[in-house]
Coordinates of C-alpha atoms in Angstrom, one line a residue:
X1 CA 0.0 0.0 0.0
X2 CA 1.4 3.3 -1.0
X3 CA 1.8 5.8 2.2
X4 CA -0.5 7.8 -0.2
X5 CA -3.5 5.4 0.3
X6 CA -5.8 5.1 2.7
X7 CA -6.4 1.6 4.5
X8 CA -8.9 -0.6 3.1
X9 CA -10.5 -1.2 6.7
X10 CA -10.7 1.3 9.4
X11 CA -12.1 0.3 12.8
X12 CA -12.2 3.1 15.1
X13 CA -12.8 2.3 19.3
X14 CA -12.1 5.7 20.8
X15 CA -11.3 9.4 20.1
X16 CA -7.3 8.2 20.0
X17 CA -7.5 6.1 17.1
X18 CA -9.1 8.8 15.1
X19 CA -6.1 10.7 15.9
X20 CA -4.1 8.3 14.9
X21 CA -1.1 9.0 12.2
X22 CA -1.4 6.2 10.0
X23 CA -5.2 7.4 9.0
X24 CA -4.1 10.9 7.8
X25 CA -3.9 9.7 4.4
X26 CA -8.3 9.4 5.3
X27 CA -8.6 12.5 5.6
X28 CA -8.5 16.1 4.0
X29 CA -8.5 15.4 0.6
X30 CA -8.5 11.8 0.4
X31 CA -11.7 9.4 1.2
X32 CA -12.3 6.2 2.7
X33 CA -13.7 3.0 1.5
X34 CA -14.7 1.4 5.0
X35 CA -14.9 3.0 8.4
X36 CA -16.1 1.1 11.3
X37 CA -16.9 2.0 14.5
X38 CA -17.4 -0.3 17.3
X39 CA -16.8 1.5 21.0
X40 CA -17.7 2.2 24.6
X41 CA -16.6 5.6 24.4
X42 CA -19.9 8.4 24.8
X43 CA -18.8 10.5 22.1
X44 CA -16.6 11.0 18.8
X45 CA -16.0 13.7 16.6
X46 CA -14.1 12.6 13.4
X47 CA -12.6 15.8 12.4
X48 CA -10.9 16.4 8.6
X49 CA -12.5 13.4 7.6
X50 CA -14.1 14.7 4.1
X51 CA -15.3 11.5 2.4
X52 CA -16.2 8.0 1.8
X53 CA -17.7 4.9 0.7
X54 CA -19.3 3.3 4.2
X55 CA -19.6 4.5 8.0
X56 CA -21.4 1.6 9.9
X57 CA -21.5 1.9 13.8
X58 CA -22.4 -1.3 15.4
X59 CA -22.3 -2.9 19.2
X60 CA -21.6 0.4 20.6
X61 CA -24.0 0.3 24.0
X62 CA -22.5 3.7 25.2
X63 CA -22.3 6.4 22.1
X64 CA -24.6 8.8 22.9
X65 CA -23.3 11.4 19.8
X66 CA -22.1 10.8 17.1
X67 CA -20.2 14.1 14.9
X68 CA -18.8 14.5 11.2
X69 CA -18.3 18.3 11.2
X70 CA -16.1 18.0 7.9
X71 CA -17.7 15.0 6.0
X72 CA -19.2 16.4 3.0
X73 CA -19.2 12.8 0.5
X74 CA -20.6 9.7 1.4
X75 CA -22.4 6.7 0.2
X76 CA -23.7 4.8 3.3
X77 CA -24.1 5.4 6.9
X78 CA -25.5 1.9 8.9
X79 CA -26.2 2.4 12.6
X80 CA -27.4 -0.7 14.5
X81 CA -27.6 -1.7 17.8
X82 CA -27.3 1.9 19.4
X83 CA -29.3 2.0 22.0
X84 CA -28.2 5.2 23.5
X85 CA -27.3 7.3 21.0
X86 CA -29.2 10.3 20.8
X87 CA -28.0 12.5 17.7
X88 CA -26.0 12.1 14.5
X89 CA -24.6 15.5 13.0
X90 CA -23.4 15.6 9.7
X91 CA -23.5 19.2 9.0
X92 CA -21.9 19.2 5.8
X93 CA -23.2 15.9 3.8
X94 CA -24.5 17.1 1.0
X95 CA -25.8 15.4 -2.4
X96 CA -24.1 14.4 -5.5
X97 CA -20.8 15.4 -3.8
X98 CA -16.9 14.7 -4.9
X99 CA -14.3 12.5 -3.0
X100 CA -11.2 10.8 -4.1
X101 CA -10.9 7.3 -2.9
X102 CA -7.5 6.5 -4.2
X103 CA -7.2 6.8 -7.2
X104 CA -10.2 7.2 -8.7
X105 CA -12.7 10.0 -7.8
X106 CA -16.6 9.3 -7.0
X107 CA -19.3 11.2 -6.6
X108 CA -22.3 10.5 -4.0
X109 CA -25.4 11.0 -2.8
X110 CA -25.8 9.8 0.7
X111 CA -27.9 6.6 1.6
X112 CA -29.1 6.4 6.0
X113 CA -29.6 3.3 7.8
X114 CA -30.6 3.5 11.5
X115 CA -32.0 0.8 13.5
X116 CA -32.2 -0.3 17.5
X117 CA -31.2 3.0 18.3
X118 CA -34.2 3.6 21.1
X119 CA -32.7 7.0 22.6
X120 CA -32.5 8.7 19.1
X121 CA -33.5 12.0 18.7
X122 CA -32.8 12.5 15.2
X123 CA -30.5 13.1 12.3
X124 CA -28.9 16.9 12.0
X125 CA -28.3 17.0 7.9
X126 CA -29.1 21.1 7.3
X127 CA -26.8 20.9 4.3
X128 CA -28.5 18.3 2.4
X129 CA -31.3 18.4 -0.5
X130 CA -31.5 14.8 -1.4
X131 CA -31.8 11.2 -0.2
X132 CA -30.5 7.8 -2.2
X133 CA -32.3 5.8 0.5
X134 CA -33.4 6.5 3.9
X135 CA -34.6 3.3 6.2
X136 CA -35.8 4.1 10.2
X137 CA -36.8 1.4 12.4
X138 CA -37.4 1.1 16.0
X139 CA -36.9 4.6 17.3
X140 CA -38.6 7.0 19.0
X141 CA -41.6 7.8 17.8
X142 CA -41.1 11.5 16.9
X143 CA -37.8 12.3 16.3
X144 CA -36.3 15.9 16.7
X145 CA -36.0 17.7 13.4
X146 CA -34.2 20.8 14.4
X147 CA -32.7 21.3 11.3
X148 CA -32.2 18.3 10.5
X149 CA -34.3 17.2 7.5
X150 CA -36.0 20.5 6.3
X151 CA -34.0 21.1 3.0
X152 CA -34.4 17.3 1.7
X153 CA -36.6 17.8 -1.4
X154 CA -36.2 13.9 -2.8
X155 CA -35.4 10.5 -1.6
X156 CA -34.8 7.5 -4.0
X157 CA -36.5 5.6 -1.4
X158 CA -38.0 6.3 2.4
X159 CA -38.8 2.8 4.8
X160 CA -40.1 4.2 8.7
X161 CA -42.0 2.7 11.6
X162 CA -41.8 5.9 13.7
X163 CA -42.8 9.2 12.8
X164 CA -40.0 11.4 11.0
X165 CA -40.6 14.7 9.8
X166 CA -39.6 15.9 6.3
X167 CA -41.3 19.3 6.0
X168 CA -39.6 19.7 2.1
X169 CA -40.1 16.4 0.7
X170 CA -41.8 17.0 -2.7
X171 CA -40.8 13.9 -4.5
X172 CA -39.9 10.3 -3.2
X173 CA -39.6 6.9 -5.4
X174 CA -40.5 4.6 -2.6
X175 CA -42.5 5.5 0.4
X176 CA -43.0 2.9 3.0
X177 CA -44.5 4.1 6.0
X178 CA -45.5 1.7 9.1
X179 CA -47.8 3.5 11.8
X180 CA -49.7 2.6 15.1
X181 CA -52.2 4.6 17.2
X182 CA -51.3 8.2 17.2
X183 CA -49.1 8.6 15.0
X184 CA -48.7 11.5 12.6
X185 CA -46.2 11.7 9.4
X186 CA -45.6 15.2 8.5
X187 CA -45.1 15.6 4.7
X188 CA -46.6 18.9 4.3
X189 CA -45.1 19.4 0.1
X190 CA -45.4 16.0 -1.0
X191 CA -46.9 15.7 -4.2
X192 CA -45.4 12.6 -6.0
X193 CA -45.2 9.5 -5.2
X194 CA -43.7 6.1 -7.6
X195 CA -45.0 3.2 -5.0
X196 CA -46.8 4.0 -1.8
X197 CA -47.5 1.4 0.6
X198 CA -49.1 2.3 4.3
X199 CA -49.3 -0.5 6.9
X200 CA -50.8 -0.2 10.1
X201 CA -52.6 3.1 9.8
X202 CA -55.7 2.7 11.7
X203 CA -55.8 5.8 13.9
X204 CA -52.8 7.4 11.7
X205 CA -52.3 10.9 9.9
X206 CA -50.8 11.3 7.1
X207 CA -49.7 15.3 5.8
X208 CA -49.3 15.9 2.3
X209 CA -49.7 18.7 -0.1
X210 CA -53.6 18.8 -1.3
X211 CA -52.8 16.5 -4.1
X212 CA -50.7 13.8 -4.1
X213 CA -50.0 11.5 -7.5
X214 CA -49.0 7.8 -7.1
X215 CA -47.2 6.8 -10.4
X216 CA -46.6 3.8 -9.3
X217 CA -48.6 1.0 -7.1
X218 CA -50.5 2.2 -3.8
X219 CA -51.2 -0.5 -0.9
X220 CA -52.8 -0.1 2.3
X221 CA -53.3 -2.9 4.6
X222 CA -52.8 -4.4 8.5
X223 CA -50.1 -6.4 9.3
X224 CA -48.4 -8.0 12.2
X225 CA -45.4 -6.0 12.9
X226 CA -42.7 -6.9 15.7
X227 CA -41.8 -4.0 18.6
X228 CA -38.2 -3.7 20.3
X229 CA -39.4 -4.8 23.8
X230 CA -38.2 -1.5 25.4
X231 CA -39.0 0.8 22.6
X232 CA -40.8 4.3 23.9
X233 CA -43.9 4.8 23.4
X234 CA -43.7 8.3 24.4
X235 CA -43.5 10.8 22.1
X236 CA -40.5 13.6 22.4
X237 CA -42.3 16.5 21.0
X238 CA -45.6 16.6 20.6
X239 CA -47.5 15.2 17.8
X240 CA -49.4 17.2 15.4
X241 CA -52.4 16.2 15.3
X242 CA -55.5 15.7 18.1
X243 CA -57.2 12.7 17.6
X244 CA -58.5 11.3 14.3
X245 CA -60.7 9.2 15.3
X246 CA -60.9 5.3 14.1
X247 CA -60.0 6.3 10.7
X248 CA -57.2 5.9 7.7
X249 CA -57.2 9.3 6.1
X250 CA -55.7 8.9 2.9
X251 CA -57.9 11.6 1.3
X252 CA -55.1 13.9 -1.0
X253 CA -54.5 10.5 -3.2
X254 CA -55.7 11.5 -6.3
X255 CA -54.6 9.0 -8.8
X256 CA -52.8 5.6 -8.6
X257 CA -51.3 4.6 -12.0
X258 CA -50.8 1.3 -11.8
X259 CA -52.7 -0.9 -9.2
X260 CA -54.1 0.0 -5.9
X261 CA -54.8 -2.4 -3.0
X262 CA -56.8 -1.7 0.2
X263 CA -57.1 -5.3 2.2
X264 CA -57.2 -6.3 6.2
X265 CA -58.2 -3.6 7.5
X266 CA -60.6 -3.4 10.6
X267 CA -62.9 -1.3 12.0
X268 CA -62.1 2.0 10.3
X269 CA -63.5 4.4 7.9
X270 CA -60.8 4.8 4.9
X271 CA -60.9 8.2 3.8
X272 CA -59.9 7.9 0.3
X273 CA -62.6 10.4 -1.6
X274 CA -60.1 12.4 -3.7
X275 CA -59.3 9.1 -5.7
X276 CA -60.2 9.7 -9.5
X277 CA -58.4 6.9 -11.0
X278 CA -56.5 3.8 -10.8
X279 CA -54.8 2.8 -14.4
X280 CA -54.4 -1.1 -13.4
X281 CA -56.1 -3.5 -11.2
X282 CA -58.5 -1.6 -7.9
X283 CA -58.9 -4.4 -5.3
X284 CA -60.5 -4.0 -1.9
X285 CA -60.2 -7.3 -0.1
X286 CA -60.8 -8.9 3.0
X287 CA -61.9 -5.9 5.5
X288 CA -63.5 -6.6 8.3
X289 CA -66.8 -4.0 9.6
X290 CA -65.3 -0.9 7.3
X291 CA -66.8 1.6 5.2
X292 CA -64.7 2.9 2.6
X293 CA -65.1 6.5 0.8
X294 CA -64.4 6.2 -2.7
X295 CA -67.2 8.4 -4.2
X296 CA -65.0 10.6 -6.8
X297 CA -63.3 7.2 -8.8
X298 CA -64.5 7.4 -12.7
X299 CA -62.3 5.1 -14.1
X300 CA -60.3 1.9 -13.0
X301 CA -58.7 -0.8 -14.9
X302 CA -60.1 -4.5 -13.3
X303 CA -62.2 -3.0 -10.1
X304 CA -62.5 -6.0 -7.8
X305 CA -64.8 -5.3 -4.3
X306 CA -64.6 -8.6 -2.4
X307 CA -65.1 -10.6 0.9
X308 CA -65.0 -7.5 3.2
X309 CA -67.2 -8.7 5.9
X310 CA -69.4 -7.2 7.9
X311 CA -68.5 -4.2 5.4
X312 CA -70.7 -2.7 2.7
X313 CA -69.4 -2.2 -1.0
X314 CA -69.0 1.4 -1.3
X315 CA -70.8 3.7 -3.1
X316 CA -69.3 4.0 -6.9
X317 CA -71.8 6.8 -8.3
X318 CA -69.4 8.7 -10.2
X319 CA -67.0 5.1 -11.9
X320 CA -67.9 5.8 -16.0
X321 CA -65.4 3.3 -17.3
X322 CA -63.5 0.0 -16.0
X323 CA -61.8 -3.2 -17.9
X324 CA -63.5 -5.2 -15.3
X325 CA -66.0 -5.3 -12.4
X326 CA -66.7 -7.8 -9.5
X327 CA -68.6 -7.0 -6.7
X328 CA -68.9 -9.7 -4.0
X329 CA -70.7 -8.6 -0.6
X330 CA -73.2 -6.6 0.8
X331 CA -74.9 -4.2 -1.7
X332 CA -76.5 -0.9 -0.5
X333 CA -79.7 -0.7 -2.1
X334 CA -81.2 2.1 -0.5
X335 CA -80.9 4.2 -3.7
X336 CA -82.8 1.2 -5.7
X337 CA -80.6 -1.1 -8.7
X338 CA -79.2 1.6 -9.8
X339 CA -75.5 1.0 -8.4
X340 CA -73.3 2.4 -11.0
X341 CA -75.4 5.7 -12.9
X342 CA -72.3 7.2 -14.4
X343 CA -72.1 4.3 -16.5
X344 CA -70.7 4.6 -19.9
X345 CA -68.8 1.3 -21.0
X346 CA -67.1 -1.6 -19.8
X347 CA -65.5 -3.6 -21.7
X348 CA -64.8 -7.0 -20.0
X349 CA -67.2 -8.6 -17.5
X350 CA -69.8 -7.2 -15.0
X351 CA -70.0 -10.0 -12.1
X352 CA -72.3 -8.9 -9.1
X353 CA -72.3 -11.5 -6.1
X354 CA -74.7 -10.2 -3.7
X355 CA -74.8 -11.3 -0.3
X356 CA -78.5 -9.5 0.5
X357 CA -81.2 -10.9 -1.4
X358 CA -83.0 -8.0 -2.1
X359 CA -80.7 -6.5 -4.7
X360 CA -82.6 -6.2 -7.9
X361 CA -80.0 -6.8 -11.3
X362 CA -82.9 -5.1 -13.7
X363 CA -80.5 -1.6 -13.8
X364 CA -77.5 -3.9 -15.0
X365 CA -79.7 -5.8 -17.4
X366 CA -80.9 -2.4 -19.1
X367 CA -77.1 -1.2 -19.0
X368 CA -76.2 -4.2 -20.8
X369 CA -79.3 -4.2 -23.8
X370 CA -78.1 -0.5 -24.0
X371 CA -74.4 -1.6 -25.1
X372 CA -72.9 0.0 -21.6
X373 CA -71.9 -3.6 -20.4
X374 CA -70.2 -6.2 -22.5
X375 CA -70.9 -9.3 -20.5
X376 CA -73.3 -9.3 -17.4
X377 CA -73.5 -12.2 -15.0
X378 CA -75.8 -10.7 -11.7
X379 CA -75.8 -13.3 -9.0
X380 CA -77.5 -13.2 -5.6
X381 CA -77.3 -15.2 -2.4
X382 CA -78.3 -14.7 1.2
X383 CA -75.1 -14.9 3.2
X384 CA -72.1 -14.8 1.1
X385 CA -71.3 -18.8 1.6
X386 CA -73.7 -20.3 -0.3
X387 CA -74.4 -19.3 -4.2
X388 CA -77.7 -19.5 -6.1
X389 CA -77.3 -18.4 -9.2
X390 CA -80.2 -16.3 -10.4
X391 CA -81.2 -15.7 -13.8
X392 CA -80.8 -12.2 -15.0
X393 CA -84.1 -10.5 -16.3
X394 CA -85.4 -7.7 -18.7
X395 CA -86.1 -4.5 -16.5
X396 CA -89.7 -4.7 -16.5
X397 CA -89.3 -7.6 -14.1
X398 CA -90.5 -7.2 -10.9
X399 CA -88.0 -7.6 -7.9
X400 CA -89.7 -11.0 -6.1
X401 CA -89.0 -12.9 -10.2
X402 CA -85.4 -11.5 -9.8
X403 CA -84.4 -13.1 -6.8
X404 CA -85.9 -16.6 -7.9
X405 CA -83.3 -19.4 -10.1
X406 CA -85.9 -20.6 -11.9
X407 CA -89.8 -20.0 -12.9
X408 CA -92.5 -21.7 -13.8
X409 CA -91.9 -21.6 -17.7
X410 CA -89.4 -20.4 -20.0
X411 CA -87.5 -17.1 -18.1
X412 CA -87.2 -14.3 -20.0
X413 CA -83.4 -14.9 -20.6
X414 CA -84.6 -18.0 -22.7
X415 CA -87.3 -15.6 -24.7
X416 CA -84.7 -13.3 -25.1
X417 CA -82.6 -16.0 -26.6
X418 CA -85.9 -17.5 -28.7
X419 CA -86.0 -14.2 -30.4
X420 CA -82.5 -13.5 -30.7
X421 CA -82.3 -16.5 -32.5
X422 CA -85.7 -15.8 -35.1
X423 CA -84.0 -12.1 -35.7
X424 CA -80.4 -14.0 -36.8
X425 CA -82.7 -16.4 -39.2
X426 CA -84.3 -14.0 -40.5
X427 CA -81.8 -11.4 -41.1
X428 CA -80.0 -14.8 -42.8
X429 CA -82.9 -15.1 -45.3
X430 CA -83.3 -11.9 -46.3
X431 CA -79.7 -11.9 -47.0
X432 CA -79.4 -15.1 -49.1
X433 CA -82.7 -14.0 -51.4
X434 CA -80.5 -10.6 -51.5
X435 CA -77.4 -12.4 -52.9
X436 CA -79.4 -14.8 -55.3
X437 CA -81.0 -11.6 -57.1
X438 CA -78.0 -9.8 -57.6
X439 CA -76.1 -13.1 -58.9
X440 CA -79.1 -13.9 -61.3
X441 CA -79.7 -10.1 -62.6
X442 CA -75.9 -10.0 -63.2
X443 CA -76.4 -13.7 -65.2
X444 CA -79.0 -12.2 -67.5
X445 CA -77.4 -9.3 -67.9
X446 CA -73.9 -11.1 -68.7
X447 CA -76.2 -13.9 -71.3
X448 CA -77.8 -10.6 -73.2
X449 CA -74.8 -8.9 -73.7
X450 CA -73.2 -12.5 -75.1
X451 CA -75.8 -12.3 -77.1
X452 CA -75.7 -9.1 -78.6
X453 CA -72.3 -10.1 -80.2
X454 CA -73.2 -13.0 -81.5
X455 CA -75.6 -11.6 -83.7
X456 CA -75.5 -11.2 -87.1
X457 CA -75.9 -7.5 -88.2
X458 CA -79.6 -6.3 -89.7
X459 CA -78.2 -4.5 -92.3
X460 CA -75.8 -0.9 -92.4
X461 CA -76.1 1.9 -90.1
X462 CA -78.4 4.8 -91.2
X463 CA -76.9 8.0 -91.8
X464 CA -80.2 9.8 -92.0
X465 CA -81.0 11.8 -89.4
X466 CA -82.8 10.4 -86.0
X467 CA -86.0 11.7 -87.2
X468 CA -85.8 9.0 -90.4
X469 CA -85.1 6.5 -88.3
X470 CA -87.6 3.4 -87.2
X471 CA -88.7 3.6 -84.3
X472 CA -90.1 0.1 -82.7
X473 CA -91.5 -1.1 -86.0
X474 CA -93.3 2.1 -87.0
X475 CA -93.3 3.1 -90.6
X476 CA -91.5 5.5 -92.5
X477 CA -93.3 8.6 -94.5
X478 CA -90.0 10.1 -95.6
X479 CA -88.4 10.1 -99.1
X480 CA -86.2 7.6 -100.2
X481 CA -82.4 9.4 -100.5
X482 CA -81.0 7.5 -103.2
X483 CA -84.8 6.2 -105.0
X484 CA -86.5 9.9 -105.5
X485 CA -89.3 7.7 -107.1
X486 CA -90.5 6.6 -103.4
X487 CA -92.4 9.0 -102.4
X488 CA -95.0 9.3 -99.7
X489 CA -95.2 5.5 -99.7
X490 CA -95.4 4.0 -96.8
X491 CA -92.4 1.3 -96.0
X492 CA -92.3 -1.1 -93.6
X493 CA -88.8 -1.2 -91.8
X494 CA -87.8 -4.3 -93.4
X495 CA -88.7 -2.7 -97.0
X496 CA -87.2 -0.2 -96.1
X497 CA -83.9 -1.6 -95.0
X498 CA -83.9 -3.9 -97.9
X499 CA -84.1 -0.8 -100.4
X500 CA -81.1 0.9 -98.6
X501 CA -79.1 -2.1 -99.2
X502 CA -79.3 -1.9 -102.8
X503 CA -77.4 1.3 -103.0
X504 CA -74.4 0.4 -101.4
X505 CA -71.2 0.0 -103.7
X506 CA -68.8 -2.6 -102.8
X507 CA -65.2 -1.9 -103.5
X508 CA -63.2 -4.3 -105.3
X509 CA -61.9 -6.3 -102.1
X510 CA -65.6 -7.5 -102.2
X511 CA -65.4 -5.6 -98.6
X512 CA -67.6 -2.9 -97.0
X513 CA -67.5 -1.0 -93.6
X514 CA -70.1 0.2 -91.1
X515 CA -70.2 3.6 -90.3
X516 CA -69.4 4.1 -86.3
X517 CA -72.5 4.8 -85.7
X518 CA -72.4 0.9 -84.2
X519 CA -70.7 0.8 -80.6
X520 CA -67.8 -1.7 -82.3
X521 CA -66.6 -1.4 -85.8
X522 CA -67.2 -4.3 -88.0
X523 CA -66.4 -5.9 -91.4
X524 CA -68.6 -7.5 -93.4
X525 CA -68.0 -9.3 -96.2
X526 CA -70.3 -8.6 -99.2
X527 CA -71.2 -11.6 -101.5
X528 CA -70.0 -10.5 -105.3
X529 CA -71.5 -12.3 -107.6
X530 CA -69.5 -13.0 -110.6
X531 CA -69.6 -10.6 -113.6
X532 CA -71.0 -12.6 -116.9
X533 CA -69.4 -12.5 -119.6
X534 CA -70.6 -10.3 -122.8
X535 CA -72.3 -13.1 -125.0
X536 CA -71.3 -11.9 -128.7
X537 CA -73.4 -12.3 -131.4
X538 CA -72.8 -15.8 -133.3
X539 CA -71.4 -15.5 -136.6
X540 CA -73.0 -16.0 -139.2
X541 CA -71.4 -18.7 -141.6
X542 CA -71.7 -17.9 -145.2

């Protein structure tokens, strides 16, 4: 190792070895790759030590504060197993920062791993505007934020069980947040969100700006989550909020992107009435005695309301468009069958499962003979265990027929089907005598015009005007052009066709040619009978 290189592995036990000659080459303008710090001592302050890769303080029962006044690059802090230490200052860290870790020179943005540390008060960080990854666990439950967090504005990713304040958070990637009883998470600017996923917020308040975008997935759900044994349940300063109540107040959500999953809950009204839209799958599952505000949602990809006992499917007045529904529970019918108003297409399946028999499926019917609802399959039962399948009916149904399987004679799915079925025979026939008449007309037409050419011509065109011309057989009255000695007598057209067809001259190919007033030109050849010979007188023998 060069005496210009730092050590690979620094382990640091009390104030001495961080005085320690051999480490100068660790600090000023130099980094470190690993710097470890396992001690007894209460305190350390690691003065001129500018950079590095890793800091992780572990097994160190007696640090109470811990001080990097200089350290201005770093990838990783880890601090586990720190039961009393109180504060961390790093009043310099800052993001996407320079350090030369021999020989090569990296740049950082700092990543914060504390956990076990049951006496801490919080992380001092006034310099800093973003966050690779920041993970808090079994703390205190309301750390001291004395400028500590305030300038953070973004955080690759943000994991806490305790309440941590981050009054300029605008932006994180991943947001997992654990709460119990009380507890209050102060995000006052955050707006954007990739995945979200709340656990344990029954009686929880969640501070955000007034609209918050998830472009990513959103889950909120119970469960079981393991204490420290001796971790405080006191709260260092105050929290924010009085009581909410036996609620989940998600209400500044907005819009999920991708899916959204609400499932486990119990006894709790979820405020989530600012939703508008989920772009994948929208599944409420498996709550126990909640009511859940969802009134604003228009449009979901695959909405699934299911097996929420002792829970009634929210109210979904406003939902215009889904891939998918299923509904599977109790159905609030005090505002009749109509269960879905804003209506306007879905393009998959409509499955209703009610578990109260009086729901009526006639508004879903209609829906679905209007074009609204691709496939409707309305099925009712008594107690959400046992399922009997009820035939869906036409809307003029009354409510006692709709909650029957079966009737007497044929239902009025099967009529529907009886005439469905005349209308496509029909529709068939009329086609098929269509298609026959247009092939046969086009037959006739094709055998006149075959024979048309076939025929043989009735004699030259006439070149006298249309006037002179027969007209269906009548007679003519008119002079004859080339035969001035017909005159006003009457002709028949075949007399007079007969007399035009003396005056025609034939050439000496024995050829003539009809005048274009035919649509085709064509030659005729004219029979030429043979010229006799001059018969000379006989001579007359002396």
């Amino acid at each position: 190792m060069s005496a210009k290189e730092c050590p690979e592995t620094i382990t640091i036990t009390s104030q001495a070895d961080i005085r320690n000659a051999s480490l100068a080459a660790c600090k000023s303008d130099q980094g470190f790759k690993q710097l470890t710090i396992t001690t007894d001592a209460e305190g350390l302050s690691f003065t001129n030590f500018t950079g590095g890769f890793n800091i992780s303080v572990v097994s160190s029962p007696q640090l109470q504060i811990l001080d990097f006044p200089d350290l201005t690059a770093l990838q990783h802090l880890h601090v586990v197993d720190a039961p009393a230490l109180t504060q961390i200052q790093l009043s310099e860290l800052r993001a996407s920062a320079e350090t030369l870790v021999y020989p090569v020179t990296y740049t950082f943005t700092p990543s914060i791993s504390i956990d076990n540390a049951l006496q801490f008060g919080g992380l001092s960080l006034p310099a800093l505007t973003a966050l690779n990854d920041l993970e808090v666990a079994h703390v205190p439950r309301l750390q001291l934020v004395s400028g500590g967090l305030s300038k953070i504005t973004t955080a690759d990713s943000i994991v806490s069980d305790n309440v941590l304040a981050y009054p300029g958070l605008a932006s994180v990637g991943t947001l997992q947040l654990t709460g119990y009883d009380g507890c209050s998470y102060y995000l006052p600017n955050l707006s954007s969100i990739v995945d979200f996923s709340f656990t344990n917020a029954v009686n929880s308040r969640l501070w955000t700006a007034a609209t918050l975008k998830v472009d990513g997935s959103f889950v909120l759900d119970t469960a079981p989550y393991r204490r420290a044994a001796n971790e405080s349940t006191d709260e260092l300063i105050p929290s924010r909020s009085s009581s909410v109540g036996n609620n989940i107040d998600v209400s500044n959500i907005t819009a999920v992107a991708v899916n959204a999953t609400i499932r486990s809950n119990a006894d709790t009204h979820i405020d989530i009435s600012k939703l508008t839209t989920v772009g994948g799958a929208f599944s409420v599952t498996n709550n126990t005695n909640c009511s859940i505000d969802v009134t604003k949602l228009t449009q979901a990809g695959t909405l699934s309301i299911m097996d929420n006992t002792d829970s009634v499917i929210p109210q979904l007045f406003n939902l215009a468009r889904a891939e998918s529904i299923h509904l599977r529970g109790n159905i609030d019918t005090s505002s009749g069958p109509n269960i879905l108003p804003s209506l306007t297409f879905v393009s998959g399946t409509v499955t209703i499962e009610a578990w109260n028999a009086d729901f009526n499926c006639s508004r879903l019917v209609s829906q679905q003979q209007q074009g609204l609802i691709n496939n409707l399959q309305c099925n009712g039962t008594s107690n959400g265990t046992a399922s009997t399948a009820s035939t869906p009916l036409s809307p003029s149904s009354s409510t006692s027929a709709l909650s029957q399987s079966a009737s007497s004679g044929l239902s009025s799915g099967a009529w529907a089907g009886i005439g469905v079925g005349i209308g496509l025979v029909v529709i068939g026939l009329l086609g098929g005598a269509a298609w026959l008449f247009l092939y046969f007309r086009r037959r006739f037409a094709a055998l006149e015009a075959s024979a048309r050419q076939t025929q043989p011509p009735q004699g030259p065109p006439s070149s006298a005007p249309d006037s002179e011309r027969p007209i269906n057989g009548d007679y003519y009255q008119h002079q004859h052009p080339n035969h001035p000695e017909i005159d006003s007598t009457t002709l028949s057209e075949s007399d007079y066709r007969s007399s035009r067809r003396e005056v025609y001259e034939v050439d000496n190919s024995g050829m003539k040619v009809e005048k274009p007033a035919y649509p085709i030109d064509v030659s005729y050849e004219m029979f030429v009978p043979p010229a006799e010979l001059p018969v000379s007188q006989p001579r007359r023998v002396n």
